[in-house]
Amino acid sequence: ATSVTCQAAAQLASTKKDVLNKSYYPTSADSANTSKQWYVIDAEGQTLGRLACLAATYIRGKHLPTYSPSMDMGAYVVVINAEKIQVSGNKFYDKVYFNQGINGRPGSHRLEKFKDLPARLP
C-alpha cells in the first residue's frame, strides 16, 4: 500500500493533477455563456405549476449530467403563449398573490387575484 501511495505522490508531483480524486467538478468553461442552449417552451394548454417546474429545471441546469448546484450550469428559457396558460380547479378565481409592497413594512401589502394579473401584466 505504501508503494502505491508513493507512486501516486510522485505522479501527482510530476503532473500537478490529483490522480486519487476521480470525482468530476465542472470548470468555468462548462458554465460559459457561449455553451448554453436556448429552450423555447410553448405554454398553450400547459398547467402553471408544471410549466414553472420545467422552466426552473432548465434554468438551473438540473437536466444536465454535469449539474453542480454551486455553478450556473443552466440554459436560457423563452416561454411563448404565456397568456394561454391554464390553472387547475378554481385557482383562476381563488388564487391570491400577496405582495409585501415597496418598503416591506407591515400593512403596506397588496393582494392581487390571478384573474386580474393579465390586465396588469399583459
JSON list of C-alpha atoms in Angstrom, two decimals:
[
{"chain": "A", "resi": 1, "resn": "ALA", "atom": "CA", "xyz": [0.00, 0.00, 0.00]},
{"chain": "A", "resi": 2, "resn": "THR", "atom": "CA", "xyz": [2.87, 2.37, 0.70]},
{"chain": "A", "resi": 3, "resn": "SER", "atom": "CA", "xyz": [4.44, 1.81, -2.71]},
{"chain": "A", "resi": 4, "resn": "VAL", "atom": "CA", "xyz": [1.14, 2.69, -4.41]},
{"chain": "A", "resi": 5, "resn": "THR", "atom": "CA", "xyz": [0.88, 5.84, -2.31]},
{"chain": "A", "resi": 6, "resn": "CYS", "atom": "CA", "xyz": [4.46, 6.81, -3.11]},
{"chain": "A", "resi": 7, "resn": "GLN", "atom": "CA", "xyz": [3.89, 6.21, -6.82]},
{"chain": "A", "resi": 8, "resn": "ALA", "atom": "CA", "xyz": [0.72, 8.31, -6.71]},
{"chain": "A", "resi": 9, "resn": "ALA", "atom": "CA", "xyz": [2.54, 11.08, -4.86]},
{"chain": "A", "resi": 10, "resn": "ALA", "atom": "CA", "xyz": [5.35, 11.02, -7.42]},
{"chain": "A", "resi": 11, "resn": "GLN", "atom": "CA", "xyz": [2.85, 11.11, -10.27]},
{"chain": "A", "resi": 12, "resn": "LEU", "atom": "CA", "xyz": [0.99, 13.95, -8.58]},
{"chain": "A", "resi": 13, "resn": "ALA", "atom": "CA", "xyz": [4.18, 15.96, -8.26]},
{"chain": "A", "resi": 14, "resn": "SER", "atom": "CA", "xyz": [5.05, 15.42, -11.91]},
{"chain": "A", "resi": 15, "resn": "THR", "atom": "CA", "xyz": [1.61, 16.18, -13.44]},
{"chain": "A", "resi": 16, "resn": "LYS", "atom": "CA", "xyz": [0.24, 18.56, -10.78]},
{"chain": "A", "resi": 17, "resn": "LYS", "atom": "CA", "xyz": [-3.08, 16.76, -11.09]},
{"chain": "A", "resi": 18, "resn": "ASP", "atom": "CA", "xyz": [-4.86, 14.87, -8.35]},
{"chain": "A", "resi": 19, "resn": "VAL", "atom": "CA", "xyz": [-4.92, 11.29, -9.62]},
{"chain": "A", "resi": 20, "resn": "LEU", "atom": "CA", "xyz": [-6.52, 9.86, -6.48]},
{"chain": "A", "resi": 21, "resn": "ASN", "atom": "CA", "xyz": [-9.62, 12.05, -6.73]},
{"chain": "A", "resi": 22, "resn": "LYS", "atom": "CA", "xyz": [-11.75, 10.75, -9.61]},
{"chain": "A", "resi": 23, "resn": "SER", "atom": "CA", "xyz": [-14.84, 12.87, -8.96]},
{"chain": "A", "resi": 24, "resn": "TYR", "atom": "CA", "xyz": [-15.86, 15.37, -11.62]},
{"chain": "A", "resi": 25, "resn": "TYR", "atom": "CA", "xyz": [-16.29, 19.04, -10.91]},
{"chain": "A", "resi": 26, "resn": "PRO", "atom": "CA", "xyz": [-17.28, 21.38, -13.77]},
{"chain": "A", "resi": 27, "resn": "THR", "atom": "CA", "xyz": [-14.90, 24.12, -14.82]},
{"chain": "A", "resi": 28, "resn": "SER", "atom": "CA", "xyz": [-15.69, 27.69, -15.75]},
{"chain": "A", "resi": 29, "resn": "ALA", "atom": "CA", "xyz": [-15.62, 26.65, -19.41]},
{"chain": "A", "resi": 30, "resn": "ASP", "atom": "CA", "xyz": [-18.57, 24.32, -18.75]},
{"chain": "A", "resi": 31, "resn": "SER", "atom": "CA", "xyz": [-20.67, 27.19, -17.39]},
{"chain": "A", "resi": 32, "resn": "ALA", "atom": "CA", "xyz": [-19.62, 29.76, -20.00]},
{"chain": "A", "resi": 33, "resn": "ASN", "atom": "CA", "xyz": [-22.42, 31.72, -21.65]},
{"chain": "A", "resi": 34, "resn": "THR", "atom": "CA", "xyz": [-21.28, 30.67, -25.11]},
{"chain": "A", "resi": 35, "resn": "SER", "atom": "CA", "xyz": [-22.02, 26.99, -24.49]},
{"chain": "A", "resi": 36, "resn": "LYS", "atom": "CA", "xyz": [-25.53, 27.45, -23.07]},
{"chain": "A", "resi": 37, "resn": "GLN", "atom": "CA", "xyz": [-28.53, 26.23, -25.03]},
{"chain": "A", "resi": 38, "resn": "TRP", "atom": "CA", "xyz": [-31.75, 28.09, -25.69]},
{"chain": "A", "resi": 39, "resn": "TYR", "atom": "CA", "xyz": [-35.07, 26.37, -24.95]},
{"chain": "A", "resi": 40, "resn": "VAL", "atom": "CA", "xyz": [-38.41, 27.63, -26.25]},
{"chain": "A", "resi": 41, "resn": "ILE", "atom": "CA", "xyz": [-41.39, 26.38, -24.25]},
{"chain": "A", "resi": 42, "resn": "ASP", "atom": "CA", "xyz": [-44.92, 26.70, -25.60]},
{"chain": "A", "resi": 43, "resn": "ALA", "atom": "CA", "xyz": [-47.22, 27.40, -22.64]},
{"chain": "A", "resi": 44, "resn": "GLU", "atom": "CA", "xyz": [-50.50, 26.93, -24.53]},
{"chain": "A", "resi": 45, "resn": "GLY", "atom": "CA", "xyz": [-52.64, 24.43, -22.63]},
{"chain": "A", "resi": 46, "resn": "GLN", "atom": "CA", "xyz": [-49.92, 23.76, -20.01]},
{"chain": "A", "resi": 47, "resn": "THR", "atom": "CA", "xyz": [-50.53, 23.84, -16.27]},
{"chain": "A", "resi": 48, "resn": "LEU", "atom": "CA", "xyz": [-48.87, 26.76, -14.48]},
{"chain": "A", "resi": 49, "resn": "GLY", "atom": "CA", "xyz": [-47.01, 24.83, -11.77]},
{"chain": "A", "resi": 50, "resn": "ARG", "atom": "CA", "xyz": [-45.74, 22.07, -14.05]},
{"chain": "A", "resi": 51, "resn": "LEU", "atom": "CA", "xyz": [-44.50, 24.57, -16.61]},
{"chain": "A", "resi": 52, "resn": "ALA", "atom": "CA", "xyz": [-42.76, 26.61, -13.90]},
{"chain": "A", "resi": 53, "resn": "CYS", "atom": "CA", "xyz": [-41.02, 23.46, -12.63]},
{"chain": "A", "resi": 54, "resn": "LEU", "atom": "CA", "xyz": [-39.88, 22.55, -16.14]},
{"chain": "A", "resi": 55, "resn": "ALA", "atom": "CA", "xyz": [-38.53, 26.03, -16.82]},
{"chain": "A", "resi": 56, "resn": "ALA", "atom": "CA", "xyz": [-36.74, 26.10, -13.47]},
{"chain": "A", "resi": 57, "resn": "THR", "atom": "CA", "xyz": [-35.10, 22.75, -14.23]},
{"chain": "A", "resi": 58, "resn": "TYR", "atom": "CA", "xyz": [-33.69, 24.09, -17.49]},
{"chain": "A", "resi": 59, "resn": "ILE", "atom": "CA", "xyz": [-32.62, 27.43, -15.99]},
{"chain": "A", "resi": 60, "resn": "ARG", "atom": "CA", "xyz": [-30.83, 25.72, -13.13]},
{"chain": "A", "resi": 61, "resn": "GLY", "atom": "CA", "xyz": [-29.24, 23.07, -15.34]},
{"chain": "A", "resi": 62, "resn": "LYS", "atom": "CA", "xyz": [-30.53, 20.03, -13.45]},
{"chain": "A", "resi": 63, "resn": "HIS", "atom": "CA", "xyz": [-31.24, 18.24, -16.72]},
{"chain": "A", "resi": 64, "resn": "LEU", "atom": "CA", "xyz": [-27.50, 18.03, -17.48]},
{"chain": "A", "resi": 65, "resn": "PRO", "atom": "CA", "xyz": [-25.22, 15.23, -16.29]},
{"chain": "A", "resi": 66, "resn": "THR", "atom": "CA", "xyz": [-22.64, 17.88, -15.35]},
{"chain": "A", "resi": 67, "resn": "TYR", "atom": "CA", "xyz": [-25.01, 19.64, -12.91]},
{"chain": "A", "resi": 68, "resn": "SER", "atom": "CA", "xyz": [-23.40, 21.28, -9.92]},
{"chain": "A", "resi": 69, "resn": "PRO", "atom": "CA", "xyz": [-25.53, 23.32, -7.50]},
{"chain": "A", "resi": 70, "resn": "SER", "atom": "CA", "xyz": [-22.78, 25.86, -6.86]},
{"chain": "A", "resi": 71, "resn": "MET", "atom": "CA", "xyz": [-22.31, 26.80, -10.53]},
{"chain": "A", "resi": 72, "resn": "ASP", "atom": "CA", "xyz": [-24.54, 28.36, -13.15]},
{"chain": "A", "resi": 73, "resn": "MET", "atom": "CA", "xyz": [-24.87, 25.39, -15.49]},
{"chain": "A", "resi": 74, "resn": "GLY", "atom": "CA", "xyz": [-28.31, 26.25, -16.81]},
{"chain": "A", "resi": 75, "resn": "ALA", "atom": "CA", "xyz": [-29.70, 27.31, -20.13]},
{"chain": "A", "resi": 76, "resn": "TYR", "atom": "CA", "xyz": [-31.78, 30.18, -21.46]},
{"chain": "A", "resi": 77, "resn": "VAL", "atom": "CA", "xyz": [-35.56, 29.69, -21.48]},
{"chain": "A", "resi": 78, "resn": "VAL", "atom": "CA", "xyz": [-38.14, 31.57, -23.55]},
{"chain": "A", "resi": 79, "resn": "VAL", "atom": "CA", "xyz": [-41.82, 30.96, -22.81]},
{"chain": "A", "resi": 80, "resn": "ILE", "atom": "CA", "xyz": [-44.24, 31.73, -25.63]},
{"chain": "A", "resi": 81, "resn": "ASN", "atom": "CA", "xyz": [-48.05, 31.90, -25.40]},
{"chain": "A", "resi": 82, "resn": "ALA", "atom": "CA", "xyz": [-47.85, 32.61, -21.67]},
{"chain": "A", "resi": 83, "resn": "GLU", "atom": "CA", "xyz": [-51.26, 34.27, -21.76]},
{"chain": "A", "resi": 84, "resn": "LYS", "atom": "CA", "xyz": [-52.83, 30.89, -22.69]},
{"chain": "A", "resi": 85, "resn": "ILE", "atom": "CA", "xyz": [-51.58, 29.06, -19.60]},
{"chain": "A", "resi": 86, "resn": "GLN", "atom": "CA", "xyz": [-54.09, 27.10, -17.54]},
{"chain": "A", "resi": 87, "resn": "VAL", "atom": "CA", "xyz": [-54.56, 26.52, -13.85]},
{"chain": "A", "resi": 88, "resn": "SER", "atom": "CA", "xyz": [-56.39, 23.59, -12.32]},
{"chain": "A", "resi": 89, "resn": "GLY", "atom": "CA", "xyz": [-59.51, 23.73, -10.21]},
{"chain": "A", "resi": 90, "resn": "ASN", "atom": "CA", "xyz": [-60.86, 27.11, -9.13]},
{"chain": "A", "resi": 91, "resn": "LYS", "atom": "CA", "xyz": [-57.44, 28.73, -8.95]},
{"chain": "A", "resi": 92, "resn": "PHE", "atom": "CA", "xyz": [-58.29, 31.15, -11.75]},
{"chain": "A", "resi": 93, "resn": "TYR", "atom": "CA", "xyz": [-60.79, 32.86, -9.45]},
{"chain": "A", "resi": 94, "resn": "ASP", "atom": "CA", "xyz": [-59.47, 31.91, -5.99]},
{"chain": "A", "resi": 95, "resn": "LYS", "atom": "CA", "xyz": [-55.67, 32.15, -6.21]},
{"chain": "A", "resi": 96, "resn": "VAL", "atom": "CA", "xyz": [-54.36, 35.28, -4.50]},
{"chain": "A", "resi": 97, "resn": "TYR", "atom": "CA", "xyz": [-50.83, 36.71, -4.76]},
{"chain": "A", "resi": 98, "resn": "PHE", "atom": "CA", "xyz": [-49.54, 38.56, -1.71]},
{"chain": "A", "resi": 99, "resn": "ASN", "atom": "CA", "xyz": [-47.10, 41.39, -2.44]},
{"chain": "A", "resi": 100, "resn": "GLN", "atom": "CA", "xyz": [-45.40, 42.95, 0.59]},
{"chain": "A", "resi": 101, "resn": "GLY", "atom": "CA", "xyz": [-45.02, 46.28, -1.17]},
{"chain": "A", "resi": 102, "resn": "ILE", "atom": "CA", "xyz": [-42.13, 48.59, -1.85]},
{"chain": "A", "resi": 103, "resn": "ASN", "atom": "CA", "xyz": [-40.97, 49.34, 1.68]},
{"chain": "A", "resi": 104, "resn": "GLY", "atom": "CA", "xyz": [-41.72, 45.94, 3.26]},
{"chain": "A", "resi": 105, "resn": "ARG", "atom": "CA", "xyz": [-43.48, 47.45, 6.26]},
{"chain": "A", "resi": 106, "resn": "PRO", "atom": "CA", "xyz": [-46.50, 45.73, 7.83]},
{"chain": "A", "resi": 107, "resn": "GLY", "atom": "CA", "xyz": [-49.73, 46.99, 6.37]},
{"chain": "A", "resi": 108, "resn": "SER", "atom": "CA", "xyz": [-48.21, 48.01, 3.04]},
{"chain": "A", "resi": 109, "resn": "HIS", "atom": "CA", "xyz": [-49.12, 44.75, 1.34]},
{"chain": "A", "resi": 110, "resn": "ARG", "atom": "CA", "xyz": [-51.15, 44.38, -1.83]},
{"chain": "A", "resi": 111, "resn": "LEU", "atom": "CA", "xyz": [-53.41, 41.42, -2.65]},
{"chain": "A", "resi": 112, "resn": "GLU", "atom": "CA", "xyz": [-53.98, 40.51, -6.28]},
{"chain": "A", "resi": 113, "resn": "LYS", "atom": "CA", "xyz": [-56.08, 37.74, -7.76]},
{"chain": "A", "resi": 114, "resn": "PHE", "atom": "CA", "xyz": [-54.87, 35.51, -10.57]},
{"chain": "A", "resi": 115, "resn": "LYS", "atom": "CA", "xyz": [-57.71, 36.62, -12.85]},
{"chain": "A", "resi": 116, "resn": "ASP", "atom": "CA", "xyz": [-56.55, 40.25, -12.53]},
{"chain": "A", "resi": 117, "resn": "LEU", "atom": "CA", "xyz": [-52.92, 39.55, -13.49]},
{"chain": "A", "resi": 118, "resn": "PRO", "atom": "CA", "xyz": [-53.37, 39.67, -17.31]},
{"chain": "A", "resi": 119, "resn": "ALA", "atom": "CA", "xyz": [-54.77, 43.20, -17.04]},
{"chain": "A", "resi": 120, "resn": "ARG", "atom": "CA", "xyz": [-51.63, 44.41, -15.23]},
{"chain": "A", "resi": 121, "resn": "LEU", "atom": "CA", "xyz": [-49.05, 42.11, -16.88]},
{"chain": "A", "resi": 122, "resn": "PRO", "atom": "CA", "xyz": [-50.14, 41.50, -20.47]}
]
